[in-house]
Amino acid sequence: MPVQPVPLGFVFRSRAKEEKAPADKAAVTDSKQPRDPQAPKGRPTPKRSEAQSQRRSVANTPTTRKEAAKRQRTERRQALERQRQALAGGDERYLPARDKGPVRRFARDWVDSRFNVAEFFLPLAVVILVLSVVRVPAIQSVALLLWLVVIVLIVVDAAFSGFRLKKRLKERFPDENTRGAVAYALMRSLQMRRLRLPKPQVKRGERP
């Protein structure tokens, strides 16, 4: 019985081709699924807003010491500008620490709503100094007397105002720390109304 010849290609077929074939098929099968060409493998495609924020954070990160110092100076200038605008407009978010809080705001409004003898100290001091320069004994005596009267009035008005303000603060803020608020208000009363910072937010005679 004649022996059928065995094809040599079956015996000597390259194993590499057999191993490569399933991989090629898998690649063809996977390529049929839609995929974002810009998406990294194994991770979902980020949203546009997230990608933009990441790019901005990377772009804004200083790379050298000079750039970091420049950025700090810019941020400092911006903070000072916001603080200046807050002092002019009364925005609580950017006020200095000594002016923040409802207690300090009430103390400012209480001072700004009334007339204070101390706020007229500078104009009166100029008048008294002019009178004291005049080489007339009678006028110099009047100037000295005016000095005493002004000082006494300022002390009495400050004591009366401090007592009333302390009482109002206890009634208005019974559970909050009001320490330093009276002294803060009295120092504000020494300034002329137009020069006070933060700017007055109430009119004279208006109850805070």
mmCIF file with all atom_site columns, C-alpha atoms in Angstrom, residues 92-172:
data_model
loop_
_atom_site.group_PDB
_atom_site.id
_atom_site.type_symbol
_atom_site.label_atom_id
_atom_site.label_alt_id
_atom_site.label_comp_id
_atom_site.label_asym_id
_atom_site.label_entity_id
_atom_site.label_seq_id
_atom_site.pdbx_PDB_ins_code
_atom_site.Cartn_x
_atom_site.Cartn_y
_atom_site.Cartn_z
_atom_site.occupancy
_atom_site.B_iso_or_equiv
_atom_site.pdbx_formal_charge
_atom_site.auth_seq_id
_atom_site.auth_comp_id
_atom_site.auth_asym_id
_atom_site.auth_atom_id
_atom_site.pdbx_PDB_model_num
ATOM 1  C CA . GLU A 1 92  ? -15.842 92.429  55.278 1.00 0.00 ? 92  GLU A CA 1
ATOM 2  C CA . ARG A 1 93  ? -14.024 89.760  53.235 1.00 0.00 ? 93  ARG A CA 1
ATOM 3  C CA . TYR A 1 94  ? -10.870 91.794  52.624 1.00 0.00 ? 94  TYR A CA 1
ATOM 4  C CA . LEU A 1 95  ? -10.705 94.034  55.691 1.00 0.00 ? 95  LEU A CA 1
ATOM 5  C CA . PRO A 1 96  ? -7.669  93.854  57.983 1.00 0.00 ? 96  PRO A CA 1
ATOM 6  C CA . ALA A 1 97  ? -7.985  91.513  60.959 1.00 0.00 ? 97  ALA A CA 1
ATOM 7  C CA . ARG A 1 98  ? -8.450  94.383  63.439 1.00 0.00 ? 98  ARG A CA 1
ATOM 8  C CA . ASP A 1 99  ? -11.529 95.629  61.530 1.00 0.00 ? 99  ASP A CA 1
ATOM 9  C CA . LYS A 1 100 ? -13.257 92.302  60.884 1.00 0.00 ? 100 LYS A CA 1
ATOM 10 C CA . GLY A 1 101 ? -16.272 90.921  62.647 1.00 0.00 ? 101 GLY A CA 1
ATOM 11 C CA . PRO A 1 102 ? -19.756 92.107  63.641 1.00 0.00 ? 102 PRO A CA 1
ATOM 12 C CA . VAL A 1 103 ? -18.504 93.494  66.973 1.00 0.00 ? 103 VAL A CA 1
ATOM 13 C CA . ARG A 1 104 ? -15.982 95.840  65.353 1.00 0.00 ? 104 ARG A CA 1
ATOM 14 C CA . ARG A 1 105 ? -18.500 96.842  62.699 1.00 0.00 ? 105 ARG A CA 1
ATOM 15 C CA . PHE A 1 106 ? -21.050 97.769  65.367 1.00 0.00 ? 106 PHE A CA 1
ATOM 16 C CA . ALA A 1 107 ? -18.406 99.773  67.254 1.00 0.00 ? 107 ALA A CA 1
ATOM 17 C CA . ARG A 1 108 ? -17.545 101.691 64.070 1.00 0.00 ? 108 ARG A CA 1
ATOM 18 C CA . ASP A 1 109 ? -21.175 102.387 63.276 1.00 0.00 ? 109 ASP A CA 1
ATOM 19 C CA . TRP A 1 110 ? -21.872 103.524 66.828 1.00 0.00 ? 110 TRP A CA 1
ATOM 20 C CA . VAL A 1 111 ? -19.017 106.048 66.692 1.00 0.00 ? 111 VAL A CA 1
ATOM 21 C CA . ASP A 1 112 ? -19.910 107.252 63.204 1.00 0.00 ? 112 ASP A CA 1
ATOM 22 C CA . SER A 1 113 ? -23.553 107.821 64.111 1.00 0.00 ? 113 SER A CA 1
ATOM 23 C CA . ARG A 1 114 ? -22.821 110.516 66.709 1.00 0.00 ? 114 ARG A CA 1
ATOM 24 C CA . PHE A 1 115 ? -20.800 113.683 67.199 1.00 0.00 ? 115 PHE A CA 1
ATOM 25 C CA . ASN A 1 116 ? -17.580 113.175 69.179 1.00 0.00 ? 116 ASN A CA 1
ATOM 26 C CA . VAL A 1 117 ? -15.627 115.975 70.799 1.00 0.00 ? 117 VAL A CA 1
ATOM 27 C CA . ALA A 1 118 ? -12.351 114.228 70.002 1.00 0.00 ? 118 ALA A CA 1
ATOM 28 C CA . GLU A 1 119 ? -12.912 114.412 66.238 1.00 0.00 ? 119 GLU A CA 1
ATOM 29 C CA . PHE A 1 120 ? -12.697 118.222 66.427 1.00 0.00 ? 120 PHE A CA 1
ATOM 30 C CA . PHE A 1 121 ? -9.411  118.123 68.303 1.00 0.00 ? 121 PHE A CA 1
ATOM 31 C CA . LEU A 1 122 ? -7.188  118.823 65.282 1.00 0.00 ? 122 LEU A CA 1
ATOM 32 C CA . PRO A 1 123 ? -9.092  121.921 64.066 1.00 0.00 ? 123 PRO A CA 1
ATOM 33 C CA . LEU A 1 124 ? -9.301  123.264 67.633 1.00 0.00 ? 124 LEU A CA 1
ATOM 34 C CA . ALA A 1 125 ? -5.602  122.549 68.170 1.00 0.00 ? 125 ALA A CA 1
ATOM 35 C CA . VAL A 1 126 ? -4.710  124.644 65.107 1.00 0.00 ? 126 VAL A CA 1
ATOM 36 C CA . VAL A 1 127 ? -6.807  127.557 66.378 1.00 0.00 ? 127 VAL A CA 1
ATOM 37 C CA . ILE A 1 128 ? -5.316  127.338 69.863 1.00 0.00 ? 128 ILE A CA 1
ATOM 38 C CA . LEU A 1 129 ? -1.765  127.234 68.500 1.00 0.00 ? 129 LEU A CA 1
ATOM 39 C CA . VAL A 1 130 ? -2.403  130.343 66.402 1.00 0.00 ? 130 VAL A CA 1
ATOM 40 C CA . LEU A 1 131 ? -3.766  132.154 69.446 1.00 0.00 ? 131 LEU A CA 1
ATOM 41 C CA . SER A 1 132 ? -0.821  131.093 71.581 1.00 0.00 ? 132 SER A CA 1
ATOM 42 C CA . VAL A 1 133 ? 1.641   132.599 69.058 1.00 0.00 ? 133 VAL A CA 1
ATOM 43 C CA . VAL A 1 134 ? 0.107   136.054 69.390 1.00 0.00 ? 134 VAL A CA 1
ATOM 44 C CA . ARG A 1 135 ? 2.251   138.126 71.757 1.00 0.00 ? 135 ARG A CA 1
ATOM 45 C CA . VAL A 1 136 ? -0.642  139.387 73.786 1.00 0.00 ? 136 VAL A CA 1
ATOM 46 C CA . PRO A 1 137 ? -0.825  138.093 77.369 1.00 0.00 ? 137 PRO A CA 1
ATOM 47 C CA . ALA A 1 138 ? -4.621  138.100 77.440 1.00 0.00 ? 138 ALA A CA 1
ATOM 48 C CA . ILE A 1 139 ? -4.894  136.058 74.218 1.00 0.00 ? 139 ILE A CA 1
ATOM 49 C CA . GLN A 1 140 ? -2.241  133.627 75.380 1.00 0.00 ? 140 GLN A CA 1
ATOM 50 C CA . SER A 1 141 ? -4.184  133.134 78.594 1.00 0.00 ? 141 SER A CA 1
ATOM 51 C CA . VAL A 1 142 ? -7.316  132.389 76.592 1.00 0.00 ? 142 VAL A CA 1
ATOM 52 C CA . ALA A 1 143 ? -5.384  129.904 74.466 1.00 0.00 ? 143 ALA A CA 1
ATOM 53 C CA . LEU A 1 144 ? -4.139  128.111 77.583 1.00 0.00 ? 144 LEU A CA 1
ATOM 54 C CA . LEU A 1 145 ? -7.662  128.014 78.996 1.00 0.00 ? 145 LEU A CA 1
ATOM 55 C CA . LEU A 1 146 ? -8.979  126.607 75.737 1.00 0.00 ? 146 LEU A CA 1
ATOM 56 C CA . TRP A 1 147 ? -6.362  123.842 75.887 1.00 0.00 ? 147 TRP A CA 1
ATOM 57 C CA . LEU A 1 148 ? -7.623  122.823 79.317 1.00 0.00 ? 148 LEU A CA 1
ATOM 58 C CA . VAL A 1 149 ? -11.282 123.007 78.286 1.00 0.00 ? 149 VAL A CA 1
ATOM 59 C CA . VAL A 1 150 ? -10.738 120.906 75.157 1.00 0.00 ? 150 VAL A CA 1
ATOM 60 C CA . ILE A 1 151 ? -8.764  118.235 77.022 1.00 0.00 ? 151 ILE A CA 1
ATOM 61 C CA . VAL A 1 152 ? -11.372 117.991 79.787 1.00 0.00 ? 152 VAL A CA 1
ATOM 62 C CA . LEU A 1 153 ? -14.219 117.759 77.262 1.00 0.00 ? 153 LEU A CA 1
ATOM 63 C CA . ILE A 1 154 ? -12.437 115.006 75.308 1.00 0.00 ? 154 ILE A CA 1
ATOM 64 C CA . VAL A 1 155 ? -11.788 112.968 78.460 1.00 0.00 ? 155 VAL A CA 1
ATOM 65 C CA . VAL A 1 156 ? -15.362 113.331 79.733 1.00 0.00 ? 156 VAL A CA 1
ATOM 66 C CA . ASP A 1 157 ? -16.892 112.550 76.337 1.00 0.00 ? 157 ASP A CA 1
ATOM 67 C CA . ALA A 1 158 ? -14.620 109.527 75.862 1.00 0.00 ? 158 ALA A CA 1
ATOM 68 C CA . ALA A 1 159 ? -15.499 108.154 79.320 1.00 0.00 ? 159 ALA A CA 1
ATOM 69 C CA . PHE A 1 160 ? -19.229 108.638 78.720 1.00 0.00 ? 160 PHE A CA 1
ATOM 70 C CA . SER A 1 161 ? -19.055 107.152 75.223 1.00 0.00 ? 161 SER A CA 1
ATOM 71 C CA . GLY A 1 162 ? -17.000 104.172 76.374 1.00 0.00 ? 162 GLY A CA 1
ATOM 72 C CA . PHE A 1 163 ? -19.460 103.403 79.169 1.00 0.00 ? 163 PHE A CA 1
ATOM 73 C CA . ARG A 1 164 ? -22.468 103.569 76.845 1.00 0.00 ? 164 ARG A CA 1
ATOM 74 C CA . LEU A 1 165 ? -20.793 101.548 74.108 1.00 0.00 ? 165 LEU A CA 1
ATOM 75 C CA . LYS A 1 166 ? -19.727 98.840  76.546 1.00 0.00 ? 166 LYS A CA 1
ATOM 76 C CA . LYS A 1 167 ? -23.309 98.519  77.739 1.00 0.00 ? 167 LYS A CA 1
ATOM 77 C CA . ARG A 1 168 ? -24.658 98.344  74.189 1.00 0.00 ? 168 ARG A CA 1
ATOM 78 C CA . LEU A 1 169 ? -22.127 95.695  73.223 1.00 0.00 ? 169 LEU A CA 1
ATOM 79 C CA . LYS A 1 170 ? -23.162 93.486  76.135 1.00 0.00 ? 170 LYS A CA 1
ATOM 80 C CA . GLU A 1 171 ? -26.800 93.817  75.106 1.00 0.00 ? 171 GLU A CA 1
ATOM 81 C CA . ARG A 1 172 ? -26.144 93.261  71.407 1.00 0.00 ? 172 ARG A CA 1
#
